[in-house]
Coordinates of C-alpha atoms and ligand atoms in Angstrom, one line a residue:
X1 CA 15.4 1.8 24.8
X2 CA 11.4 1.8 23.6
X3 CA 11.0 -1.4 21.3
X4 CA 8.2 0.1 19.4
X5 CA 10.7 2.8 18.0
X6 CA 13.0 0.4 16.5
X7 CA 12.8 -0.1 12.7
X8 CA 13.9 -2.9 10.6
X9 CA 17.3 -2.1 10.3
X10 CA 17.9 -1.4 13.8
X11 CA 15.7 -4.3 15.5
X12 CA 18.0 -6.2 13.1
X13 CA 21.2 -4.8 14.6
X14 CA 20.2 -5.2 18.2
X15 CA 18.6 -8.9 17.6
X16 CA 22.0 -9.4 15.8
X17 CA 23.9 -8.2 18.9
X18 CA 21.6 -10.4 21.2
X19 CA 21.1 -7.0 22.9
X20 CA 17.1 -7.7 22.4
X21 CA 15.7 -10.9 22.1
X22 CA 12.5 -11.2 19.2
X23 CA 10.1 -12.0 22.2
X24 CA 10.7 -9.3 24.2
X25 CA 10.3 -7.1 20.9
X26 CA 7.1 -9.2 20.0
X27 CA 5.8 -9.2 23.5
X28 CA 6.9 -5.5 23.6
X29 CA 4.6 -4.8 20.5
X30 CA 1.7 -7.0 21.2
X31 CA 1.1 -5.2 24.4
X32 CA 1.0 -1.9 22.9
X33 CA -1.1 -3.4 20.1
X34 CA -3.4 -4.2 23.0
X35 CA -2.9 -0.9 24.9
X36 CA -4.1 1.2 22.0
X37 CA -5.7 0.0 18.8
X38 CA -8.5 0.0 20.5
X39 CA -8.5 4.0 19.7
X40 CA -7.1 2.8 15.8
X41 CA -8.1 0.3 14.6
X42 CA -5.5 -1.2 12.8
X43 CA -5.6 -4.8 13.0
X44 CA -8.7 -7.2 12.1
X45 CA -6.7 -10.5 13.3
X46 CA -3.3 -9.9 15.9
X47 CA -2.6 -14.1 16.3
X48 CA -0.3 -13.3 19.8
X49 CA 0.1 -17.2 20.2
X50 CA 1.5 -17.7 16.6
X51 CA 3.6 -14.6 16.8
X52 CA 5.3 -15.5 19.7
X53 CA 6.5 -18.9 18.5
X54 CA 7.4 -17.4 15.7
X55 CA 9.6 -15.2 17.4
X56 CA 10.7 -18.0 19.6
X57 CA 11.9 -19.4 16.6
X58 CA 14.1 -16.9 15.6
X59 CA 15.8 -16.3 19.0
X60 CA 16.8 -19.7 18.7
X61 CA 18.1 -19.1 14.9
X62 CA 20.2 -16.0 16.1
X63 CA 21.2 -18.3 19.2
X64 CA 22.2 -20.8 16.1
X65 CA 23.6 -17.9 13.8
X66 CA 21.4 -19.4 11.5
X67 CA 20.6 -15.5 10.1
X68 CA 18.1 -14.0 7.1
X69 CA 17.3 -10.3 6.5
X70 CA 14.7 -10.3 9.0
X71 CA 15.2 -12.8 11.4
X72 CA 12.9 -11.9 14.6
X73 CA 11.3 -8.6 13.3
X74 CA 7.7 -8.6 13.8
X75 CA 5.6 -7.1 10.3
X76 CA 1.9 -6.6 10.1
X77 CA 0.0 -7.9 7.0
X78 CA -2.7 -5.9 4.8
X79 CA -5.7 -8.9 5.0
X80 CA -5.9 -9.2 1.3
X81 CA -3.1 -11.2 1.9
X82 CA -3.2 -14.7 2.3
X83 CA -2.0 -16.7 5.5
X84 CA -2.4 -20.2 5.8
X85 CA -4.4 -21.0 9.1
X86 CA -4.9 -17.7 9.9
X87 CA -8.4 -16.1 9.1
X88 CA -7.9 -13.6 5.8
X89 CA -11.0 -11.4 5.4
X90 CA -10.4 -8.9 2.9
X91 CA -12.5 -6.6 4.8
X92 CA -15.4 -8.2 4.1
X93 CA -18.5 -10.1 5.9
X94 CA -18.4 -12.3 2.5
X95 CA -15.0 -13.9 4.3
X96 CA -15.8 -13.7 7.5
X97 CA -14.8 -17.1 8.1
X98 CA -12.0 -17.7 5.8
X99 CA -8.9 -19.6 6.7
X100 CA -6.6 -20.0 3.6
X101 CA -5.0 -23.1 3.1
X102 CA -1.8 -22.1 1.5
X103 CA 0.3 -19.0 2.6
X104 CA 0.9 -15.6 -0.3
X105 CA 4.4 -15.8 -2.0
X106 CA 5.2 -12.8 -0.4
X107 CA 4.1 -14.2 3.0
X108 CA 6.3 -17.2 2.2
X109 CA 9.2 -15.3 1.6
X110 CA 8.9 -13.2 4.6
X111 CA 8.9 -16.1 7.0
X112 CA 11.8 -18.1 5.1
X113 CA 13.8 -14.6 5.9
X114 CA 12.4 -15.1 9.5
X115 CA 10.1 -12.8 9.9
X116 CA 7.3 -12.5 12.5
X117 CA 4.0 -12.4 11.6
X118 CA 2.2 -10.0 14.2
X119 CA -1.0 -9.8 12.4
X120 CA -3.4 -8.8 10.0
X121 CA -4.8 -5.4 9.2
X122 CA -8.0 -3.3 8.5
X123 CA -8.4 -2.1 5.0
X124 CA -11.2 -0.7 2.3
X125 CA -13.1 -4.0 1.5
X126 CA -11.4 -5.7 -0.8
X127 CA -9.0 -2.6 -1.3
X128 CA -11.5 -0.4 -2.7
X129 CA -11.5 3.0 -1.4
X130 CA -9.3 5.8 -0.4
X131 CA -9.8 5.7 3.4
X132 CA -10.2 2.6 5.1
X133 CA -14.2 3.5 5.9
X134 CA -15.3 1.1 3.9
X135 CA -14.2 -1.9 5.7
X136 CA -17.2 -4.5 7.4
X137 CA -15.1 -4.7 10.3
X138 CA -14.2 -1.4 11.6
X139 CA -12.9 1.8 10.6
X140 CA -9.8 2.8 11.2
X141 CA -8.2 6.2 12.7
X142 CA -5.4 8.7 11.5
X143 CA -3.0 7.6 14.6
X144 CA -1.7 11.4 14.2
X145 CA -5.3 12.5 15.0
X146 CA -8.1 10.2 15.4
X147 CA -10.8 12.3 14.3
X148 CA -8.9 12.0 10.5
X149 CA -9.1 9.0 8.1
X150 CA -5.4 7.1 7.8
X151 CA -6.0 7.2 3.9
X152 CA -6.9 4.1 2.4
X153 CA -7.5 1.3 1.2
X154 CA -3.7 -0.1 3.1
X155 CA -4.7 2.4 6.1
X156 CA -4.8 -0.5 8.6
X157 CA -1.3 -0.9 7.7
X158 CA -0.3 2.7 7.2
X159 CA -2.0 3.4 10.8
X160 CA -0.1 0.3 12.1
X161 CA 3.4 1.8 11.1
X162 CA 2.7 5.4 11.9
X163 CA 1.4 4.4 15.8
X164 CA 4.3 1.9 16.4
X165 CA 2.8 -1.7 16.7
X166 CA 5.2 -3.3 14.3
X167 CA 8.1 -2.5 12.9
X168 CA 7.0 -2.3 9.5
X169 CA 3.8 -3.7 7.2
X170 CA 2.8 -4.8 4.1
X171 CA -0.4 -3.2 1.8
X172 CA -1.4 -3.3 -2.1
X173 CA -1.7 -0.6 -4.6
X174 CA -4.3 -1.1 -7.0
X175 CA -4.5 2.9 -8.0
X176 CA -2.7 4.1 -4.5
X177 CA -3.6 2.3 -2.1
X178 CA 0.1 2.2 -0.3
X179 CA 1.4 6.0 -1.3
X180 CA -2.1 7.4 -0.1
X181 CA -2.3 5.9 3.6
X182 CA 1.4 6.3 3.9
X183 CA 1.1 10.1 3.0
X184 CA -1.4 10.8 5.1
X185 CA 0.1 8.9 8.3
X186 CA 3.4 10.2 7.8
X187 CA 4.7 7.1 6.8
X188 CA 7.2 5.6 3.8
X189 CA 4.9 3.7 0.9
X190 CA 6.6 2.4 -1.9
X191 CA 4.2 0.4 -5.0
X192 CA 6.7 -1.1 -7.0
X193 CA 6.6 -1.6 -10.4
X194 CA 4.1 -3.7 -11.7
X195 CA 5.4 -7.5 -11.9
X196 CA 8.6 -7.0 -9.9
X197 CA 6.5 -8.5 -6.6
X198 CA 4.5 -11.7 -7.1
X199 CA 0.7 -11.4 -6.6
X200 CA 0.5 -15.0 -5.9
X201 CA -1.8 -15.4 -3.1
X202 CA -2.9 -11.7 -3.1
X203 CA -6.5 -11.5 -3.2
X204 CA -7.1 -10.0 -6.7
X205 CA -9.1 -6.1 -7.0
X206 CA -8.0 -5.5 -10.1
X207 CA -5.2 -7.9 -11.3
X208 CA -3.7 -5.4 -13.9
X209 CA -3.2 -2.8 -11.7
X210 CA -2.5 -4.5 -8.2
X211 CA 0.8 -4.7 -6.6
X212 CA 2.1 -5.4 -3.2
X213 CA 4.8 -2.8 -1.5
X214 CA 6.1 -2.1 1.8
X215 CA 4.8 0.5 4.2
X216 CA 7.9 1.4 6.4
X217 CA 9.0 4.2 9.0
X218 CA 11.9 5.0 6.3
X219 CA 13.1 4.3 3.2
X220 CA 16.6 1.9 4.1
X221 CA 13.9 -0.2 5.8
X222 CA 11.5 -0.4 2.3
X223 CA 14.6 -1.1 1.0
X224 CA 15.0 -4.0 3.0
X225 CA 11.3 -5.0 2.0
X226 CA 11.5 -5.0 -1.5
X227 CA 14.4 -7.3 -1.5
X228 CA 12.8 -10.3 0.3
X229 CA 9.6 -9.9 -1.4
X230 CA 11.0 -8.9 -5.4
X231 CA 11.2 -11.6 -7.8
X232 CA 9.8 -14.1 -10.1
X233 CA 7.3 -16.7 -9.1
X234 CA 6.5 -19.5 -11.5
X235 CA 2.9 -19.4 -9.7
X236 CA 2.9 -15.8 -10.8
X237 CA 2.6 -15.5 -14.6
X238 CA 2.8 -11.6 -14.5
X239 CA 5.8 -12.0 -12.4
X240 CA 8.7 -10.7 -14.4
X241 CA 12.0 -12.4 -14.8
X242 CA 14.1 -8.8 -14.4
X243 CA 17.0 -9.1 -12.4
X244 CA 16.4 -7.8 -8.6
X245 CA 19.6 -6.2 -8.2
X246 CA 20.6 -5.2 -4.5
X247 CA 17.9 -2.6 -3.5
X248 CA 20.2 -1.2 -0.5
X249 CA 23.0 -0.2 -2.9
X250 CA 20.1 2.6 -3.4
X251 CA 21.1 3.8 0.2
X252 CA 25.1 4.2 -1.0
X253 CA 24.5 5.3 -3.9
X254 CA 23.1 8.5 -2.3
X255 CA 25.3 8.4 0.5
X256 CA 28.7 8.4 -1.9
X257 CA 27.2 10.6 -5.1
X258 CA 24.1 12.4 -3.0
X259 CA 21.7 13.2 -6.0
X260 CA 23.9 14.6 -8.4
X261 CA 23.1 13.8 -12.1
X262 CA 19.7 13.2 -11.5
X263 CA 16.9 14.7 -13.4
X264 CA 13.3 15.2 -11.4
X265 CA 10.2 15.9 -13.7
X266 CA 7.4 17.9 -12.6
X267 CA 4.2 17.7 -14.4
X268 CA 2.6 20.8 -15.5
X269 CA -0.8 19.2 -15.4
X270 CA -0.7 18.2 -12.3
X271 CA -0.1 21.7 -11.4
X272 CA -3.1 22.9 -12.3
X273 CA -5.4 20.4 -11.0
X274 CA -8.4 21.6 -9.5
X275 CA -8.5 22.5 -5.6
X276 CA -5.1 21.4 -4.2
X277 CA -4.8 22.4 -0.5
X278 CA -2.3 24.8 -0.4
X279 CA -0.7 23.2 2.6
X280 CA 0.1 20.0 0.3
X281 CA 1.3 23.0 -2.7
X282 CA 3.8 24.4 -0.2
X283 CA 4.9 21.3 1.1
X284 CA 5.8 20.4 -2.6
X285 CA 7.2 23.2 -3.3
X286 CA 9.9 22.8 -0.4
X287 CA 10.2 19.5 -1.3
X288 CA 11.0 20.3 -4.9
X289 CA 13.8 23.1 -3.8
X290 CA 15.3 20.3 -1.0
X291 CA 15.6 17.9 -4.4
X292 CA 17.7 21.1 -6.4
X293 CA 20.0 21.4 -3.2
X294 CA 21.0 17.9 -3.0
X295 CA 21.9 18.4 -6.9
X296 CA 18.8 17.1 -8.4
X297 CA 17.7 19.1 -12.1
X298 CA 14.1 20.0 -11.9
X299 CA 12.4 20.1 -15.2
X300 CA 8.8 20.8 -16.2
X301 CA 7.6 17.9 -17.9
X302 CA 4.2 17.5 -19.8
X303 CA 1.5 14.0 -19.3
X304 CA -0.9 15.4 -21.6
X305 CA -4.2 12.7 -20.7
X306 CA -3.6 13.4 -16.5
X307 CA -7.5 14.9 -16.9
X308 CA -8.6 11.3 -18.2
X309 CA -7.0 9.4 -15.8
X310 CA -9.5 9.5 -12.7
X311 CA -12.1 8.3 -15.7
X312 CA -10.2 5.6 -17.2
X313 CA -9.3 3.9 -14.4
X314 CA -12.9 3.9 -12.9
X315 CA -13.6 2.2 -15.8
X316 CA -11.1 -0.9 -15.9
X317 CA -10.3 -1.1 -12.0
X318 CA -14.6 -2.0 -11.2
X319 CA -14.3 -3.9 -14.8
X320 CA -11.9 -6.5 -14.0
X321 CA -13.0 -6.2 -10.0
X322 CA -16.5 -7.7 -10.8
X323 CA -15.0 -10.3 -12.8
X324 CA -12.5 -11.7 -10.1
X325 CA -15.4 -11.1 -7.3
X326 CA -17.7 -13.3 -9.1
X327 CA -15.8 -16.3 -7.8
X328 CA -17.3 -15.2 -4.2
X329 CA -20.6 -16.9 -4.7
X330 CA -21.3 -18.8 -1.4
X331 CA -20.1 -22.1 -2.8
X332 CA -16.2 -22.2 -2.7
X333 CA -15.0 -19.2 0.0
X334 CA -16.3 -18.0 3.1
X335 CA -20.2 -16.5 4.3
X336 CA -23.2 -18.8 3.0
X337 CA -27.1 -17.3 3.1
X338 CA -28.2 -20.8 4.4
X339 CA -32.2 -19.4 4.2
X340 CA -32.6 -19.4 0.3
X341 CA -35.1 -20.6 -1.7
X342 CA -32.9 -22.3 -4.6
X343 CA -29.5 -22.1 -5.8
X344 CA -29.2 -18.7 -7.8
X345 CA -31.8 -17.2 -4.6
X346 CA -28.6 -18.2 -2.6
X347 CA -25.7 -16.6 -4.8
X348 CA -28.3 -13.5 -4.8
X349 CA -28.5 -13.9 -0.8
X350 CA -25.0 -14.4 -0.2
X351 CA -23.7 -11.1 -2.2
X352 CA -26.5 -9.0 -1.7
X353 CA -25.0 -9.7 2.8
X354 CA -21.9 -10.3 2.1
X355 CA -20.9 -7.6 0.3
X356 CA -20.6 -4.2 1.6
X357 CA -21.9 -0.8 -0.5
X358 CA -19.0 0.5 -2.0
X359 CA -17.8 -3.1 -3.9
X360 CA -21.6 -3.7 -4.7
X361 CA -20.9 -0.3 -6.6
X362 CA -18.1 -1.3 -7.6
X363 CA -19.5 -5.1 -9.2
X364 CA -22.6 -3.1 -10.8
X365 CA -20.0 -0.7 -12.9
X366 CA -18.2 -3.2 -14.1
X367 CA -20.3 -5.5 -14.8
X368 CA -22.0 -2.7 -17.2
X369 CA -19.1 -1.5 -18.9
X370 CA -18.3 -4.7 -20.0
X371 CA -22.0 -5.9 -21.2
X372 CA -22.2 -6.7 -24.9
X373 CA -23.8 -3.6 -25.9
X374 CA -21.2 -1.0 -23.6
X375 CA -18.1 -2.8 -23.9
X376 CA -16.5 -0.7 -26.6
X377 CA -17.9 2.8 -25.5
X378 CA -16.6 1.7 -21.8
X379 CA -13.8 -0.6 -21.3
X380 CA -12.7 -0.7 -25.3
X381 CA -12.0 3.2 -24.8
X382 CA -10.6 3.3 -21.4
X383 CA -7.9 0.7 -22.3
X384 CA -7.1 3.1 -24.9
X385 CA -7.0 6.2 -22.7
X386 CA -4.7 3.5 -20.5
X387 CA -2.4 2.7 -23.5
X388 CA -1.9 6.7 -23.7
X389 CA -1.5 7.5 -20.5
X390 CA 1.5 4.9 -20.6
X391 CA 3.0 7.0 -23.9
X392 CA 2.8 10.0 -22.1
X393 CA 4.9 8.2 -19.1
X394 CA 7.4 7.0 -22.0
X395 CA 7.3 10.1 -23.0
X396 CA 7.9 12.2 -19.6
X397 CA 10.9 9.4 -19.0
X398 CA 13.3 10.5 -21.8
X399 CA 13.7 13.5 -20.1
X400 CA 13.8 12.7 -16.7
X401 CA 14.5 10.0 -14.0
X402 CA 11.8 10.3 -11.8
X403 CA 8.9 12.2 -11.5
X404 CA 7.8 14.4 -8.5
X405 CA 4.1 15.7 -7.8
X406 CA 2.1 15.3 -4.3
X407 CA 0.3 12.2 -3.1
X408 CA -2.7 13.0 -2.8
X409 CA -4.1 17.0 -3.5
X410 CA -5.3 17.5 0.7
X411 CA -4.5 16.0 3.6
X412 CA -6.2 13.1 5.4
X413 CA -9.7 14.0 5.7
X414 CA -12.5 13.8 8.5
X415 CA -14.1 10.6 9.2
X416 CA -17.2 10.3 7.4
X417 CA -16.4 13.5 5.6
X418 CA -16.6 12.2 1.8
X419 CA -18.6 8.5 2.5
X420 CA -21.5 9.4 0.9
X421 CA -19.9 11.3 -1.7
X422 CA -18.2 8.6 -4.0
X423 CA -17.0 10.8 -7.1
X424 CA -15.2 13.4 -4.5
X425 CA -13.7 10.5 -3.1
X426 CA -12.1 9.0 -6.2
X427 CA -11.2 12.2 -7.4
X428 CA -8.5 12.4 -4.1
X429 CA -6.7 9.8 -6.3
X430 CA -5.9 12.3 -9.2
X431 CA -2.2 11.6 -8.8
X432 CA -1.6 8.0 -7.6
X433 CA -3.6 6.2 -10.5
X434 CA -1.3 6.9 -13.5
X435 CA 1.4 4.7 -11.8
X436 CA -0.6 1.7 -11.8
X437 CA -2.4 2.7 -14.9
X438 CA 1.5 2.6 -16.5
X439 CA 3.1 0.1 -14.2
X440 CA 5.5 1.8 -13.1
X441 CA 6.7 2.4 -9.4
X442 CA 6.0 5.0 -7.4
X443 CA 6.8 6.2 -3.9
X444 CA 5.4 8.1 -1.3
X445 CA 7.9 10.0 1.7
X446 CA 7.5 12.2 4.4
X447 CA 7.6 15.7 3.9
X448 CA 5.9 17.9 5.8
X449 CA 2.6 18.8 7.9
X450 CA -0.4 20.2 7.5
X451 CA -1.8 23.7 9.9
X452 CA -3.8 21.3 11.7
X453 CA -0.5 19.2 12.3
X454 CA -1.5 15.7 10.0
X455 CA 1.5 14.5 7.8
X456 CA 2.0 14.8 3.8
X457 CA 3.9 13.0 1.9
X458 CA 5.6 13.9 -1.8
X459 CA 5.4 11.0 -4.5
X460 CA 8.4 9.9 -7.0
X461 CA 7.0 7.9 -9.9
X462 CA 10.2 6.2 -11.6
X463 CA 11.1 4.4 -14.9
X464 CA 9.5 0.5 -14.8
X465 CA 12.0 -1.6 -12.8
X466 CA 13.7 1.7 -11.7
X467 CA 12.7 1.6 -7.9
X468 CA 16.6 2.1 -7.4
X469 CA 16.3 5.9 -8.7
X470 CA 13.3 6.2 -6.3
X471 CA 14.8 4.9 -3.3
X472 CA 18.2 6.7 -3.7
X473 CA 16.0 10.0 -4.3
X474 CA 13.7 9.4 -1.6
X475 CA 16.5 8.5 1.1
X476 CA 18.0 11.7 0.5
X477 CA 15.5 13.5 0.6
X478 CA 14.7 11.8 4.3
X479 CA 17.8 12.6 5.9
X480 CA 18.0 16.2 4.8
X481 CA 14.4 17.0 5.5
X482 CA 14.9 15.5 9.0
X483 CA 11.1 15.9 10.1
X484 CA 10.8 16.8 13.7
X485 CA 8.0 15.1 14.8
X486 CA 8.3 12.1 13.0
X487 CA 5.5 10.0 15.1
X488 CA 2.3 10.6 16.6
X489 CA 1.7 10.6 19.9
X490 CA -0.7 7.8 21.0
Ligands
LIG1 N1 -8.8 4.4 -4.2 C1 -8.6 3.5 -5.3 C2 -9.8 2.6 -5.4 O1 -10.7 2.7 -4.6 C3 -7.3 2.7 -5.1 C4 -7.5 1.6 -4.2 C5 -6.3 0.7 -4.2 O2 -5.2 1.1 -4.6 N2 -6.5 -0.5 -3.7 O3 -9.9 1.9 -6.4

């Protein structure tokens, strides 16, 4: 048996049946980790010592039948998130030395259910990007060819899935940031809906849009995810108080009614978007007939403002990103420019280093669209575009239970391809933003390859709290595509 194939659910089986013990599995995955992310480029931190005594940990739990959901199962960690005692850099020189002292809810509730922490991964700095270039630390590689971006800005995570180091991660979505890398790497991404998962602890992009999700090798496993780390947290006030119902009932569901009864949408705007690779086209178009076998009604469904949405959201994501970055000033977090004349020549010292290109951008947008004299041209009429975009999703809903488009309109791209080329680069995120934008969930699964052999994925947007629909849906549509290659050789 090769440890580094095992997923959640079946590292759980064998730790269960003491067939495999969580320190050979974490020993098993560490070495690999140091065998070959050299060539990726997936993790910024991999803590070995930590990881191992958290696994010793858990073999003794199992020894003591003292048994969670993911007792022993090693997960990698976007670094956005916070770990107490273990550095969290966001990708950036501006955190270079940061040690939280407090761990993320989520990372609380993943050890409470046992799990191992095997380390922290390489993203966009401070999530923003669509390909995990943008990262002061290093950039990461498509595992499935490593000439390719992974997607971005989770791609450390995605990358980390796709070439086996753990058995499954965790990234943020702030406008696609888990779909994207997971489509491209071949991987499952789900962004739940906005407030089901707290953000507690999550270093805040934009705190509207961003949501943490699993990034798992199938879609029983992000079931498994999404019910440790779902729920309200009073340290959360954007935490909702919905009910988390079981999120592997999804799994039966299909398994005793397949997909009959339910309705898929497909947007006629999204049709017509400008320049979608025709590999990604076919590959939807399969996907979309795989659906109608398995029972599902395909209807054409109609989100009138898709052409804004690009727009809009490079409006309030910057917007409410230079606000929260303003806190990183040199005094309370991480990298200080020691050599400064005064106290504002050191904030201007600190962020001018600290701070890479793409989130200075970033900061200088924002910043303008929400100065006194732009703030209703800018911000005042994106949130409205925002409040539209949500009617149209309303809208689109009565008539059908989820909606199906691509992930992103082309494969992964070239390294370096698009870096210097912003507004291509954003535009890649056509059809991930309206989730976050709207708040609902979305998900991103396997379905295909490209001519040059790199993964796509096919995204289900669902109702808000609905992630049910999209992991019934996307589970079928798993098993009966049964994708031949399903990893990359490393
Ligand atoms: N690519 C988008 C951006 O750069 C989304 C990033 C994300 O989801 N974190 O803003």
């Amino acid at each position: 048996m090769e440890y580094h194939e095992l997923t959640v659910e079946s590292a759980q089986k064998l730790l269960c049946e003491h067939k495999v013990s969580s320190v050979e599995l974490t020993t098993a995955l560490l070495d690999r980790i140091e065998k070959y992310d050299e060539k990726i480029g997936s993790f910024i931190t991999v803590d070995k010592k930590r990881a191992l005594e958290q696994a010793k940990k858990a073999d003794q739990d199992i020894a003591d039948n003292n048994i969670f959901s993911l007792t022993g199962i090693p997960i990698a960690l976007k670094d956005l998130l916070c770990t107490k005692g273990i550095k969290t850099t966001c990708g950036s020189k501006i955190l270079d030395n940061f040690i939280p002292e407090y761990d993320a809810t989520i990372v609380k509730k993943l050890k409470d259910n046992g799990a191992v922490i095997i380390g922290k991964t390489n993203l966009d700095e401070f999530a923003m990007g669509s390909s995990t270039e943008n990262s002061a630390y290093k950039i990461t590689a498509n595992p499935w060819n490593q000439e390719y971006v992974p997607g971005g800005s989770s791609g450390g995570s995605a990358a980390a899935v796709a070439a086996r180091f753990c058995c499954a991660a965790l990234g943020t979505d702030t406008g696609g940031s888990i779909r994207q890398p997971a489509s491209h790497c071949g991987v499952v991404g789900l962004k739940p809906t906005y407030g089901r998962v707290s953000r507690y602890g999550l270093v805040s992009y934009a705190s509207s849009l961003d949501q943490i999700g699993p990034i798992t090798k199938n879609v029983k496993d992000a079931a498994i995810l999404l019910n440790v780390i779902s729920g309200n947290d009073k340290n959360d006030s954007t935490s909702s108080r919905v009910d988390v119902p079981d999120f592997n009932l999804a799994i039966d569901l299909f398994e005793k009614k397949s997909l009959k009864g339910m309705t898929a949408g497909i947007p006629k705007e999204y049709l017509s978007v400008d320049g979608i690779d025709p590999d990604v086209k076919k590959v939807f178009h399969d996907a979309g007939k795989i659906l109608e076998d398995l029972g599902v009604e395909i209807k054409e469904i109609s989100l009138p403002h898709t052409e804004y949405v690009v727009a809009a959201y490079y409006i309030i994501a910057p917007s409410e990103a230079s606000s929260n970055l303003a806190r990183f000033d040199g005094v309370k977090y991480g990298f200080r420019e020691k050599r400064a004349d005064d106290l504002i020549d050191m904030y201007k010292q600190t962020k001018s280093k600290g701070f890479g290109m793409e989130v200075k951008r970033r900061i200088m947008i924002g910043t303008y669209a929400l100065s006194a004299g732009y703030y209703d041209a800018y911000y005042g009429r994106a949130s409205k575009v925002r409040t539209l975009i949500m009617e149209d999703f309303s809208k689109a809903f009565g008539a059908c239970d989820f909606i199906l488009s691509p992930v992103a309109p082309a494969p992964a791209f070239k390294i370096g391809e698009n870096i210097d080329d912003p507004l291509t680069m954003y535009l890649t995120d056509i059809f991930t933003l309206s989730a976050n934008m709207a708040g609902i969930p979305g998900i991103s699964v396997p379905a295909g390859y490209s001519s040059k052999g790199l993964p796509i994925g096919i995204q289900m947007m669902g109702k808000k709290f609905d992630e049910m629909s999209l992991l019934r849906a996307g589970h079928g549509f798993e098993k009966t595509i049964q994708l031949d290659k399903r990893f990359p050789k490393i």
